[in-house]
PDB file of C-alpha atoms in Angstrom:
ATOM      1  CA  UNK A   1      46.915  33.592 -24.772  1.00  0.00           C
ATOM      2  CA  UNK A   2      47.203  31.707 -21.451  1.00  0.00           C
ATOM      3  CA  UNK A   3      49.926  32.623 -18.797  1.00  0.00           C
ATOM      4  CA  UNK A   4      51.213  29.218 -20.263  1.00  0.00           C
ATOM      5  CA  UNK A   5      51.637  30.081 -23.271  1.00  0.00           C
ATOM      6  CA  UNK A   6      53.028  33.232 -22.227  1.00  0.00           C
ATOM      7  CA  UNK A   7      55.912  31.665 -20.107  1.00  0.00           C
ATOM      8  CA  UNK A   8      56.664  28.868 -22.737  1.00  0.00           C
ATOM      9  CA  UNK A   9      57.086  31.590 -25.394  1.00  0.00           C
ATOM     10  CA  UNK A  10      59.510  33.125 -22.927  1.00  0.00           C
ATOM     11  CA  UNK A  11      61.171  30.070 -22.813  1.00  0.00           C
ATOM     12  CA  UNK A  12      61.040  29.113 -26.106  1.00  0.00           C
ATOM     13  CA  UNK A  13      64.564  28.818 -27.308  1.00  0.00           C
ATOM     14  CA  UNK A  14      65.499  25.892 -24.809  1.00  0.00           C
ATOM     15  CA  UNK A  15      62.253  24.014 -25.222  1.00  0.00           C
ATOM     16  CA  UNK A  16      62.411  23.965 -29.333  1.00  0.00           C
ATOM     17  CA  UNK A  17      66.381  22.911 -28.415  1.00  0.00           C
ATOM     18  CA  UNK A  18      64.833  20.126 -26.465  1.00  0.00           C
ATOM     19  CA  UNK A  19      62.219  18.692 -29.047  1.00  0.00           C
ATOM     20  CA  UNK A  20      64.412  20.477 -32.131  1.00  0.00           C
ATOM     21  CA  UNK A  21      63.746  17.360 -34.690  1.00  0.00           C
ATOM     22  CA  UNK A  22      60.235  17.473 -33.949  1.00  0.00           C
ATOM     23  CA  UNK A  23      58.076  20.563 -33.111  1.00  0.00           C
ATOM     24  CA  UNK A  24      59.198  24.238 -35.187  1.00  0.00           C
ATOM     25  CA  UNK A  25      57.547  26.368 -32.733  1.00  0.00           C
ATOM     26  CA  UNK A  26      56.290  26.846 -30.097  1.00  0.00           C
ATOM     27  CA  UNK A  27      52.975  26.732 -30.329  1.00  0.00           C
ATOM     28  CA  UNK A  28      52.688  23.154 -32.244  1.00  0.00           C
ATOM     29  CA  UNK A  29      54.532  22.128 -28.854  1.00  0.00           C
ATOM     30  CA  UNK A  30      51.859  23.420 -26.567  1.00  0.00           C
ATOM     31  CA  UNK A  31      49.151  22.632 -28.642  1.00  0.00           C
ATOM     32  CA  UNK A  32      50.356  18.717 -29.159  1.00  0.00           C
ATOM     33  CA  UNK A  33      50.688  18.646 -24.829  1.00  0.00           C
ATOM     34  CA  UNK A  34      47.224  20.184 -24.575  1.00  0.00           C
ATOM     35  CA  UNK A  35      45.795  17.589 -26.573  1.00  0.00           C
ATOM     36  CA  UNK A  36      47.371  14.414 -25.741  1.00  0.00           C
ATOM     37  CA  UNK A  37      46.263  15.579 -21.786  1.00  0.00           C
ATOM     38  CA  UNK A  38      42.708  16.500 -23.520  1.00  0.00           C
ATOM     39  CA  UNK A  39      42.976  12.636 -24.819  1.00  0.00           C
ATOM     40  CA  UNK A  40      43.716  11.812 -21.135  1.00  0.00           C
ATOM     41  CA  UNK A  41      40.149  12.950 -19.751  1.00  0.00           C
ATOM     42  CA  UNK A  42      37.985  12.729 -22.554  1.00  0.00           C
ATOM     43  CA  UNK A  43      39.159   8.497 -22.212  1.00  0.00           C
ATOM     44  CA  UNK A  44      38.532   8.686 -18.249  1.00  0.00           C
ATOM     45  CA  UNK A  45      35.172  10.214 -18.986  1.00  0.00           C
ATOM     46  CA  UNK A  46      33.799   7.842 -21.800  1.00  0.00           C
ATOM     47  CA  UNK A  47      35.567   4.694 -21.157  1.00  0.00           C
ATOM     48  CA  UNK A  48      35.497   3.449 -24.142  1.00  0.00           C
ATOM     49  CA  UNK A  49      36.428  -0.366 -24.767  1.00  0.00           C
ATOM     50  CA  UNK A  50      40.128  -0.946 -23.825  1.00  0.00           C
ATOM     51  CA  UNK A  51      40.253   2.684 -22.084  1.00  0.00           C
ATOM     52  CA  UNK A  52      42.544   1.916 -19.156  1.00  0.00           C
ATOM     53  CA  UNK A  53      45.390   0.992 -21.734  1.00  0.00           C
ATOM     54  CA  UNK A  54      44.737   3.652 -23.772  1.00  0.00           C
ATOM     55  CA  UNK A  55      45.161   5.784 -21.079  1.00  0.00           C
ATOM     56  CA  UNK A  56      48.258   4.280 -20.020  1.00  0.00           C
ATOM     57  CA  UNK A  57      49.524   4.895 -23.301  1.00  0.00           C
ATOM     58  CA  UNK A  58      48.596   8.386 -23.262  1.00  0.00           C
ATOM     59  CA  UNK A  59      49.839   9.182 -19.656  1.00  0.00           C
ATOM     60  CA  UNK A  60      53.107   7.158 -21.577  1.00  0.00           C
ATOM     61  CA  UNK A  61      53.459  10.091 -23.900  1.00  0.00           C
ATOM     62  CA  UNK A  62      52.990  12.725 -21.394  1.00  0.00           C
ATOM     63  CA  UNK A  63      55.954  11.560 -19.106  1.00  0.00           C
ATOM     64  CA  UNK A  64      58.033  11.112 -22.144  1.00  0.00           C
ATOM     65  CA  UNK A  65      57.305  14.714 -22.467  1.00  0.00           C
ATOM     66  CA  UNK A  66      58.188  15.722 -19.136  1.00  0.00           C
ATOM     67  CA  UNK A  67      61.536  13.540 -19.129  1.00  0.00           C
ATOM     68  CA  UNK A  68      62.924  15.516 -22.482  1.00  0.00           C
ATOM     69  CA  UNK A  69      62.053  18.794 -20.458  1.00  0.00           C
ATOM     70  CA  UNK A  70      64.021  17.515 -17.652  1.00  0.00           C
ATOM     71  CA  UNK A  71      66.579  16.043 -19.369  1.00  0.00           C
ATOM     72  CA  UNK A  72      67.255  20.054 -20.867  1.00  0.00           C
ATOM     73  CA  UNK A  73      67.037  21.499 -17.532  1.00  0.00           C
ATOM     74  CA  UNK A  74      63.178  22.478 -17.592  1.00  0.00           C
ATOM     75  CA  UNK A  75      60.705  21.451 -15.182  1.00  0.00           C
ATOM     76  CA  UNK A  76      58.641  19.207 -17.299  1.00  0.00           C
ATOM     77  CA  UNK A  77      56.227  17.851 -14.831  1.00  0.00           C
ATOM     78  CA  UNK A  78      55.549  21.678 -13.514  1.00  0.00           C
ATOM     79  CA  UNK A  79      55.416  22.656 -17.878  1.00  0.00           C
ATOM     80  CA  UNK A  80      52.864  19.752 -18.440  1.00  0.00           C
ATOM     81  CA  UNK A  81      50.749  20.681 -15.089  1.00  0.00           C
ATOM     82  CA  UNK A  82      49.984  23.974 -16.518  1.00  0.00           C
ATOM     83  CA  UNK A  83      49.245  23.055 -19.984  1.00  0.00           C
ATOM     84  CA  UNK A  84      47.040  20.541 -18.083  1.00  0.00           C
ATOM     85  CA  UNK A  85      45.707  23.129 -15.778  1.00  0.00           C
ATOM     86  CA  UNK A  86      44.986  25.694 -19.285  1.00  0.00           C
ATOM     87  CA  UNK A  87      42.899  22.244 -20.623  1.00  0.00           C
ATOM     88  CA  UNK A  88      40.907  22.055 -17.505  1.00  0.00           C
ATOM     89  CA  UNK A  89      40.461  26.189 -17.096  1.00  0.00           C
ATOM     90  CA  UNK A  90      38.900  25.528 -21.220  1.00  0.00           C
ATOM     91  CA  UNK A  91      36.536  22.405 -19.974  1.00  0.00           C
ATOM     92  CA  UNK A  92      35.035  23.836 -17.259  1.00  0.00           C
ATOM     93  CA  UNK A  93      34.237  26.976 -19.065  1.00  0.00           C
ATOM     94  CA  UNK A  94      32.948  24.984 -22.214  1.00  0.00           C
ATOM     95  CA  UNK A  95      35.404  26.938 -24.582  1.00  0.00           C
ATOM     96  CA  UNK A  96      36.712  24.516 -27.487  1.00  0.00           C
ATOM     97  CA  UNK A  97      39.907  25.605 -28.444  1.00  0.00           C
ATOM     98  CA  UNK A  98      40.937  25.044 -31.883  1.00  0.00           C
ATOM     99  CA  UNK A  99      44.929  24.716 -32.754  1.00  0.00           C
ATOM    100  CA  UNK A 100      44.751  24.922 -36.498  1.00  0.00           C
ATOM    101  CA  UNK A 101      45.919  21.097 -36.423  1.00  0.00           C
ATOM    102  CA  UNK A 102      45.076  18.369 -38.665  1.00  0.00           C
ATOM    103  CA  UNK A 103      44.188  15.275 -36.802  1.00  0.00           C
ATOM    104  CA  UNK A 104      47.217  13.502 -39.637  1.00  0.00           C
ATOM    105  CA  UNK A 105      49.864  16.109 -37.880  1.00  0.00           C
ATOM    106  CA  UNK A 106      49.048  15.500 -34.418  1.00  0.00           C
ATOM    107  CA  UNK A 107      49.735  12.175 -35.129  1.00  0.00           C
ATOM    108  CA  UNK A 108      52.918  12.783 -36.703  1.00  0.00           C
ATOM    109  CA  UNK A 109      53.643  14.708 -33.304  1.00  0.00           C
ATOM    110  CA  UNK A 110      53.204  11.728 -31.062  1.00  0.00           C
ATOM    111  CA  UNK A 111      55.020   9.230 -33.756  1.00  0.00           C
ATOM    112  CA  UNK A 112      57.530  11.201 -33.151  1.00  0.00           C
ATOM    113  CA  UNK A 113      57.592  11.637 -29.813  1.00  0.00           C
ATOM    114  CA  UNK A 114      57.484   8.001 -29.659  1.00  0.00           C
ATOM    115  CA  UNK A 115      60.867   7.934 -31.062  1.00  0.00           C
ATOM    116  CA  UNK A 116      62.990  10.075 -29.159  1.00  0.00           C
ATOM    117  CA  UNK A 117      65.058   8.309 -26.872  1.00  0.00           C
TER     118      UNK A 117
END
């Protein structure tokens, strides 16, 4: 467990509060932000067709993210930095982490992300 992970699970109460109709713990929350930033670089690196939308799209999500967290009194650009900082620590050391998450829920994650006001 990253020091991430270990402050967000101290925090945990207020950041469920914050995304309450979507993520049931805390874990699903940090492992959703890891990948859409994952999503973020992997796009910059193979820039594939369309990437620079995609990536607008993605960086979309991310500052929805950090506006919910800020909207509830967290720091969400400081919460996302460090999940995006954990991501990075994993790259460079070539470790593949693996969430238990089915590519179908991640995607019923971001719908739903998509949807908060």
């Amino acid at each position: 467990m990253t020091q991430t992970e270990i402050y967000l699970n101290d925090l945990q109460s207020p950041i469920l509060e914050t995304f309450k109709p979507i993520f049931k713990s805390i874990e699903k929350f940090y492992a959703t932000c890891y990948l859409i930033i994952k999503n973020e670089h992997v796009l910059s690196q193979e820039q594939p067709e369309l990437w620079e939308e995609k990536i607008k799209t993605v960086q979309w999500f991310k500052d929805k993210i950090e506006r919910k967290l800020n909207d509830n009194n967290l720091n969400g650009k400081d919460i996302v930095a460090d999940i995006a900082s954990d991501y990075f620590q994993d790259y460079v050391h070539y470790k593949e982490r693996d969430f238990k998450m089915t590519n179908e829920e991640f995607i019923s994650y971001i719908k739903q992300i998509q949807s908060l006001p």
